[in-house]
Amino acid sequence: MKNILFIIIFLSININSQNTIKGKLITSQNFKDQFPFILVSVDGLSEKKLLDKEGLFELKIEKEQPDYLLKFYIDNEVVKSYSYKNSWLKRKRPKSISFTETCSATNKTASQDWKNNSLKIYIYQEDELSKVDIKIQQKYNFNYVLVHKKDYTNYDCYKNYNNRALKYLVLAKELSIKHLNKNTIGKDRFNLKDKACIQ
């Protein structure tokens, strides 16, 4: 009787562990600070769940299928979709999921743009630039690039690019950060000692 009870308990624990999606959304610390409330759900199979401070989450799955479509939300908008394979349910550790997609704005492209006199500064703004912004662009030889506030997936790319670009402008052209557009991505966290990275 004890053996039967043990087997039943073991099987129920094993089934529950196999039907749990475990994941970790990989973003930079800057992204976590900027967007602390990220929700995730399995499309059509689970309620939205808040990721913890490390980006970790677990979702219980009752209906088994070949793979599961994860949807990540910020402000009730889907900002990333990810296909989670059924075979990953057996993983002991959470599946790492990179939030940032491949993008054209990187540290390397910032360096290339500096050499080519085509440096950019990315800003979360949809309105036209002010006269002051235009003058600053001309004085320090860069161009503001307007980015939609809901372009979350490239935040780290823009922030890393801006960090490298601002180092050039501050060190080589003595630009004062306070003169930059208030919506400059990463402006409030800029530090000459910072290294651009994704954790």
PDB file of C-alpha atoms in Angstrom:
ATOM      1  CA  MET A   1       0.000   0.000   0.000  1.00  0.00           C
ATOM      2  CA  LYS A   2       2.832   2.362   0.896  1.00  0.00           C
ATOM      3  CA  ASN A   3       4.584   1.561  -2.382  1.00  0.00           C
ATOM      4  CA  ILE A   4       1.443   2.338  -4.398  1.00  0.00           C
ATOM      5  CA  LEU A   5       0.968   5.630  -2.538  1.00  0.00           C
ATOM      6  CA  PHE A   6       4.617   6.545  -3.163  1.00  0.00           C
ATOM      7  CA  ILE A   7       4.289   5.808  -6.903  1.00  0.00           C
ATOM      8  CA  ILE A   8       1.138   7.950  -7.177  1.00  0.00           C
ATOM      9  CA  ILE A   9       2.812  10.877  -5.409  1.00  0.00           C
ATOM     10  CA  PHE A  10       5.954  10.499  -7.537  1.00  0.00           C
ATOM     11  CA  LEU A  11       3.936  10.414 -10.774  1.00  0.00           C
ATOM     12  CA  SER A  12       1.874  13.478  -9.824  1.00  0.00           C
ATOM     13  CA  ILE A  13       5.029  15.446  -8.964  1.00  0.00           C
ATOM     14  CA  ASN A  14       6.707  14.307 -12.175  1.00  0.00           C
ATOM     15  CA  ILE A  15       3.679  15.251 -14.303  1.00  0.00           C
ATOM     16  CA  ASN A  16       3.452  18.685 -12.686  1.00  0.00           C
ATOM     17  CA  SER A  17       7.159  19.364 -13.236  1.00  0.00           C
ATOM     18  CA  GLN A  18       6.924  18.334 -16.890  1.00  0.00           C
ATOM     19  CA  ASN A  19       3.959  20.637 -17.472  1.00  0.00           C
ATOM     20  CA  THR A  20       5.643  23.772 -16.263  1.00  0.00           C
ATOM     21  CA  ILE A  21       7.228  26.269 -18.617  1.00  0.00           C
ATOM     22  CA  LYS A  22      10.300  27.733 -16.978  1.00  0.00           C
ATOM     23  CA  GLY A  23      11.982  30.692 -18.591  1.00  0.00           C
ATOM     24  CA  LYS A  24      14.183  33.715 -18.077  1.00  0.00           C
ATOM     25  CA  LEU A  25      13.832  36.820 -20.204  1.00  0.00           C
ATOM     26  CA  ILE A  26      17.311  38.250 -20.754  1.00  0.00           C
ATOM     27  CA  THR A  27      17.517  42.053 -20.779  1.00  0.00           C
ATOM     28  CA  SER A  28      19.939  44.658 -19.517  1.00  0.00           C
ATOM     29  CA  GLN A  29      19.596  46.068 -16.007  1.00  0.00           C
ATOM     30  CA  ASN A  30      18.793  49.414 -17.610  1.00  0.00           C
ATOM     31  CA  PHE A  31      15.853  47.808 -19.389  1.00  0.00           C
ATOM     32  CA  LYS A  32      14.634  46.230 -16.145  1.00  0.00           C
ATOM     33  CA  ASP A  33      14.790  49.629 -14.447  1.00  0.00           C
ATOM     34  CA  GLN A  34      13.045  51.381 -17.339  1.00  0.00           C
ATOM     35  CA  PHE A  35      10.313  48.724 -17.762  1.00  0.00           C
ATOM     36  CA  PRO A  36       9.954  46.850 -14.438  1.00  0.00           C
ATOM     37  CA  PHE A  37       6.495  45.382 -15.110  1.00  0.00           C
ATOM     38  CA  ILE A  38       6.707  42.745 -17.837  1.00  0.00           C
ATOM     39  CA  LEU A  39       3.962  40.119 -18.071  1.00  0.00           C
ATOM     40  CA  VAL A  40       4.041  36.767 -19.857  1.00  0.00           C
ATOM     41  CA  SER A  41       1.409  34.235 -20.858  1.00  0.00           C
ATOM     42  CA  VAL A  42       1.021  31.199 -23.079  1.00  0.00           C
ATOM     43  CA  ASP A  43      -1.247  32.232 -25.931  1.00  0.00           C
ATOM     44  CA  GLY A  44      -4.718  30.881 -25.167  1.00  0.00           C
ATOM     45  CA  LEU A  45      -3.535  28.593 -22.362  1.00  0.00           C
ATOM     46  CA  SER A  46      -2.635  30.695 -19.336  1.00  0.00           C
ATOM     47  CA  GLU A  47      -3.231  33.993 -17.578  1.00  0.00           C
ATOM     48  CA  LYS A  48      -0.623  36.750 -17.652  1.00  0.00           C
ATOM     49  CA  LYS A  49       2.065  36.419 -15.013  1.00  0.00           C
ATOM     50  CA  LEU A  50       4.544  39.049 -13.811  1.00  0.00           C
ATOM     51  CA  LEU A  51       8.237  38.310 -14.349  1.00  0.00           C
ATOM     52  CA  ASP A  52      10.382  38.685 -11.253  1.00  0.00           C
ATOM     53  CA  LYS A  53      13.308  41.122 -10.931  1.00  0.00           C
ATOM     54  CA  GLU A  54      15.653  38.623 -12.576  1.00  0.00           C
ATOM     55  CA  GLY A  55      13.319  38.075 -15.517  1.00  0.00           C
ATOM     56  CA  LEU A  56      12.345  34.587 -14.295  1.00  0.00           C
ATOM     57  CA  PHE A  57       8.889  33.102 -14.709  1.00  0.00           C
ATOM     58  CA  GLU A  58       6.993  29.803 -14.495  1.00  0.00           C
ATOM     59  CA  LEU A  59       3.740  28.953 -16.231  1.00  0.00           C
ATOM     60  CA  LYS A  60       1.685  25.835 -15.497  1.00  0.00           C
ATOM     61  CA  ILE A  61       0.408  24.038 -18.594  1.00  0.00           C
ATOM     62  CA  GLU A  62      -2.518  21.618 -18.548  1.00  0.00           C
ATOM     63  CA  LYS A  63      -2.928  21.040 -22.275  1.00  0.00           C
ATOM     64  CA  GLU A  64       0.121  19.461 -23.915  1.00  0.00           C
ATOM     65  CA  GLN A  65       1.075  20.452 -27.470  1.00  0.00           C
ATOM     66  CA  PRO A  66       4.196  20.398 -29.737  1.00  0.00           C
ATOM     67  CA  ASP A  67       5.184  23.926 -28.778  1.00  0.00           C
ATOM     68  CA  TYR A  68       3.779  26.931 -26.929  1.00  0.00           C
ATOM     69  CA  LEU A  69       3.557  30.523 -28.061  1.00  0.00           C
ATOM     70  CA  LEU A  70       4.736  32.796 -25.264  1.00  0.00           C
ATOM     71  CA  LYS A  71       3.634  36.412 -25.357  1.00  0.00           C
ATOM     72  CA  PHE A  72       5.356  39.133 -23.357  1.00  0.00           C
ATOM     73  CA  TYR A  73       3.488  42.319 -22.489  1.00  0.00           C
ATOM     74  CA  ILE A  74       4.379  45.856 -21.452  1.00  0.00           C
ATOM     75  CA  ASP A  75       1.452  48.206 -20.792  1.00  0.00           C
ATOM     76  CA  ASN A  76      -0.960  45.536 -22.086  1.00  0.00           C
ATOM     77  CA  GLU A  77       0.744  45.444 -25.494  1.00  0.00           C
ATOM     78  CA  VAL A  78       2.501  42.401 -26.910  1.00  0.00           C
ATOM     79  CA  VAL A  79       6.176  43.357 -27.209  1.00  0.00           C
ATOM     80  CA  LYS A  80       7.629  39.934 -27.971  1.00  0.00           C
ATOM     81  CA  SER A  81       6.412  36.519 -29.064  1.00  0.00           C
ATOM     82  CA  TYR A  82       8.481  33.394 -28.534  1.00  0.00           C
ATOM     83  CA  SER A  83       7.972  29.744 -29.511  1.00  0.00           C
ATOM     84  CA  TYR A  84       8.727  27.472 -26.539  1.00  0.00           C
ATOM     85  CA  LYS A  85       9.280  23.822 -27.519  1.00  0.00           C
ATOM     86  CA  ASN A  86       7.549  21.000 -25.693  1.00  0.00           C
ATOM     87  CA  SER A  87      10.891  19.216 -25.169  1.00  0.00           C
ATOM     88  CA  TRP A  88      12.065  22.154 -23.037  1.00  0.00           C
ATOM     89  CA  LEU A  89       9.473  21.284 -20.394  1.00  0.00           C
ATOM     90  CA  LYS A  90      11.940  18.632 -19.188  1.00  0.00           C
ATOM     91  CA  ARG A  91      14.670  21.196 -18.554  1.00  0.00           C
ATOM     92  CA  LYS A  92      15.780  21.601 -14.960  1.00  0.00           C
ATOM     93  CA  ARG A  93      16.929  25.170 -15.553  1.00  0.00           C
ATOM     94  CA  PRO A  94      14.803  27.964 -17.051  1.00  0.00           C
ATOM     95  CA  LYS A  95      15.100  28.480 -20.795  1.00  0.00           C
ATOM     96  CA  SER A  96      16.968  31.732 -21.560  1.00  0.00           C
ATOM     97  CA  ILE A  97      15.062  34.017 -23.919  1.00  0.00           C
ATOM     98  CA  SER A  98      16.748  37.099 -25.362  1.00  0.00           C
ATOM     99  CA  PHE A  99      14.445  40.087 -25.490  1.00  0.00           C
ATOM    100  CA  THR A 100      16.575  42.159 -27.850  1.00  0.00           C
ATOM    101  CA  GLU A 101      16.373  41.266 -31.512  1.00  0.00           C
ATOM    102  CA  THR A 102      19.246  41.752 -33.956  1.00  0.00           C
ATOM    103  CA  CYS A 103      19.375  45.468 -34.664  1.00  0.00           C
ATOM    104  CA  SER A 104      21.424  47.896 -36.699  1.00  0.00           C
ATOM    105  CA  ALA A 105      22.217  50.233 -33.795  1.00  0.00           C
ATOM    106  CA  THR A 106      25.224  48.878 -31.878  1.00  0.00           C
ATOM    107  CA  ASN A 107      28.456  50.050 -30.268  1.00  0.00           C
ATOM    108  CA  LYS A 108      30.240  49.102 -33.472  1.00  0.00           C
ATOM    109  CA  THR A 109      27.934  51.071 -35.747  1.00  0.00           C
ATOM    110  CA  ALA A 110      28.260  54.079 -33.417  1.00  0.00           C
ATOM    111  CA  SER A 111      32.036  53.944 -33.890  1.00  0.00           C
ATOM    112  CA  GLN A 112      31.632  53.626 -37.660  1.00  0.00           C
ATOM    113  CA  ASP A 113      29.161  56.510 -37.758  1.00  0.00           C
ATOM    114  CA  TRP A 114      31.597  58.657 -35.774  1.00  0.00           C
ATOM    115  CA  LYS A 115      34.362  57.982 -38.284  1.00  0.00           C
ATOM    116  CA  ASN A 116      31.980  58.695 -41.185  1.00  0.00           C
ATOM    117  CA  ASN A 117      30.660  61.932 -39.643  1.00  0.00           C
ATOM    118  CA  SER A 118      27.152  60.465 -39.543  1.00  0.00           C
ATOM    119  CA  LEU A 119      26.640  60.051 -35.787  1.00  0.00           C
ATOM    120  CA  LYS A 120      23.079  59.620 -34.509  1.00  0.00           C
ATOM    121  CA  ILE A 121      21.321  60.034 -31.180  1.00  0.00           C
ATOM    122  CA  TYR A 122      18.136  58.004 -30.667  1.00  0.00           C
ATOM    123  CA  ILE A 123      15.231  59.663 -28.853  1.00  0.00           C
ATOM    124  CA  TYR A 124      11.791  58.424 -27.817  1.00  0.00           C
ATOM    125  CA  GLN A 125       9.761  61.115 -29.533  1.00  0.00           C
ATOM    126  CA  GLU A 126       7.186  61.344 -32.290  1.00  0.00           C
ATOM    127  CA  ASP A 127       6.812  65.130 -32.460  1.00  0.00           C
ATOM    128  CA  GLU A 128       9.033  67.287 -34.622  1.00  0.00           C
ATOM    129  CA  LEU A 129      12.329  68.507 -33.231  1.00  0.00           C
ATOM    130  CA  SER A 130      12.429  71.928 -31.583  1.00  0.00           C
ATOM    131  CA  LYS A 131      14.575  74.762 -32.909  1.00  0.00           C
ATOM    132  CA  VAL A 132      16.935  74.218 -29.972  1.00  0.00           C
ATOM    133  CA  ASP A 133      17.309  70.524 -30.872  1.00  0.00           C
ATOM    134  CA  ILE A 134      18.097  71.425 -34.479  1.00  0.00           C
ATOM    135  CA  LYS A 135      20.753  73.919 -33.397  1.00  0.00           C
ATOM    136  CA  ILE A 136      22.379  71.372 -31.072  1.00  0.00           C
ATOM    137  CA  GLN A 137      22.478  68.839 -33.910  1.00  0.00           C
ATOM    138  CA  GLN A 138      24.197  71.302 -36.194  1.00  0.00           C
ATOM    139  CA  LYS A 139      26.643  72.544 -33.577  1.00  0.00           C
ATOM    140  CA  TYR A 140      27.846  69.071 -32.563  1.00  0.00           C
ATOM    141  CA  ASN A 141      27.414  67.366 -35.954  1.00  0.00           C
ATOM    142  CA  PHE A 142      24.953  64.559 -35.202  1.00  0.00           C
ATOM    143  CA  ASN A 143      21.351  63.750 -36.102  1.00  0.00           C
ATOM    144  CA  TYR A 144      18.498  62.895 -33.777  1.00  0.00           C
ATOM    145  CA  VAL A 145      16.586  59.767 -34.808  1.00  0.00           C
ATOM    146  CA  LEU A 146      12.977  59.757 -33.627  1.00  0.00           C
ATOM    147  CA  VAL A 147      11.842  56.404 -32.213  1.00  0.00           C
ATOM    148  CA  HIS A 148       8.326  55.339 -31.261  1.00  0.00           C
ATOM    149  CA  LYS A 149       7.980  54.986 -27.487  1.00  0.00           C
ATOM    150  CA  LYS A 150       6.542  51.492 -27.985  1.00  0.00           C
ATOM    151  CA  ASP A 151       9.665  50.220 -29.736  1.00  0.00           C
ATOM    152  CA  TYR A 152      10.645  48.276 -26.616  1.00  0.00           C
ATOM    153  CA  THR A 153      12.554  45.431 -28.245  1.00  0.00           C
ATOM    154  CA  ASN A 154      15.337  47.714 -29.477  1.00  0.00           C
ATOM    155  CA  TYR A 155      15.686  49.726 -26.264  1.00  0.00           C
ATOM    156  CA  ASP A 156      18.987  48.096 -25.316  1.00  0.00           C
ATOM    157  CA  CYS A 157      20.336  48.597 -28.846  1.00  0.00           C
ATOM    158  CA  TYR A 158      19.468  52.290 -28.828  1.00  0.00           C
ATOM    159  CA  LYS A 159      20.775  52.747 -25.309  1.00  0.00           C
ATOM    160  CA  ASN A 160      24.088  51.046 -26.110  1.00  0.00           C
ATOM    161  CA  TYR A 161      24.513  53.016 -29.334  1.00  0.00           C
ATOM    162  CA  ASN A 162      23.733  56.286 -27.555  1.00  0.00           C
ATOM    163  CA  ASN A 163      26.153  55.466 -24.755  1.00  0.00           C
ATOM    164  CA  ARG A 164      29.017  55.082 -27.233  1.00  0.00           C
ATOM    165  CA  ALA A 165      27.911  58.112 -29.291  1.00  0.00           C
ATOM    166  CA  LEU A 166      27.625  60.327 -26.213  1.00  0.00           C
ATOM    167  CA  LYS A 167      31.130  59.360 -25.104  1.00  0.00           C
ATOM    168  CA  TYR A 168      32.476  60.641 -28.421  1.00  0.00           C
ATOM    169  CA  LEU A 169      30.458  63.841 -28.218  1.00  0.00           C
ATOM    170  CA  VAL A 170      31.313  64.568 -24.584  1.00  0.00           C
ATOM    171  CA  LEU A 171      35.017  63.743 -24.833  1.00  0.00           C
ATOM    172  CA  ALA A 172      35.827  64.994 -28.336  1.00  0.00           C
ATOM    173  CA  LYS A 173      33.347  67.857 -28.742  1.00  0.00           C
ATOM    174  CA  GLU A 174      32.726  68.792 -25.101  1.00  0.00           C
ATOM    175  CA  LEU A 175      28.976  68.397 -25.410  1.00  0.00           C
ATOM    176  CA  SER A 176      27.117  68.984 -22.147  1.00  0.00           C
ATOM    177  CA  ILE A 177      24.526  66.262 -21.536  1.00  0.00           C
ATOM    178  CA  LYS A 178      22.039  68.831 -20.224  1.00  0.00           C
ATOM    179  CA  HIS A 179      21.756  70.322 -23.726  1.00  0.00           C
ATOM    180  CA  LEU A 180      20.460  67.068 -25.213  1.00  0.00           C
ATOM    181  CA  ASN A 181      16.819  66.435 -26.007  1.00  0.00           C
ATOM    182  CA  LYS A 182      15.054  65.365 -22.786  1.00  0.00           C
ATOM    183  CA  ASN A 183      13.841  62.165 -24.490  1.00  0.00           C
ATOM    184  CA  THR A 184      17.330  60.952 -25.388  1.00  0.00           C
ATOM    185  CA  ILE A 185      17.388  57.220 -24.663  1.00  0.00           C
ATOM    186  CA  GLY A 186      19.726  56.478 -21.758  1.00  0.00           C
ATOM    187  CA  LYS A 187      20.457  60.158 -21.053  1.00  0.00           C
ATOM    188  CA  ASP A 188      19.483  59.914 -17.385  1.00  0.00           C
ATOM    189  CA  ARG A 189      21.792  56.915 -16.905  1.00  0.00           C
ATOM    190  CA  PHE A 190      24.748  58.037 -18.998  1.00  0.00           C
ATOM    191  CA  ASN A 191      28.131  57.574 -17.379  1.00  0.00           C
ATOM    192  CA  LEU A 192      31.512  57.813 -19.093  1.00  0.00           C
ATOM    193  CA  LYS A 193      32.676  54.742 -17.141  1.00  0.00           C
ATOM    194  CA  ASP A 194      29.735  52.564 -18.189  1.00  0.00           C
ATOM    195  CA  LYS A 195      30.247  49.613 -20.495  1.00  0.00           C
ATOM    196  CA  ALA A 196      27.335  48.788 -22.763  1.00  0.00           C
ATOM    197  CA  CYS A 197      26.158  45.275 -22.076  1.00  0.00           C
ATOM    198  CA  ILE A 198      23.163  42.972 -21.860  1.00  0.00           C
ATOM    199  CA  GLN A 199      22.861  40.845 -18.742  1.00  0.00           C
TER     200      GLN A 199
END
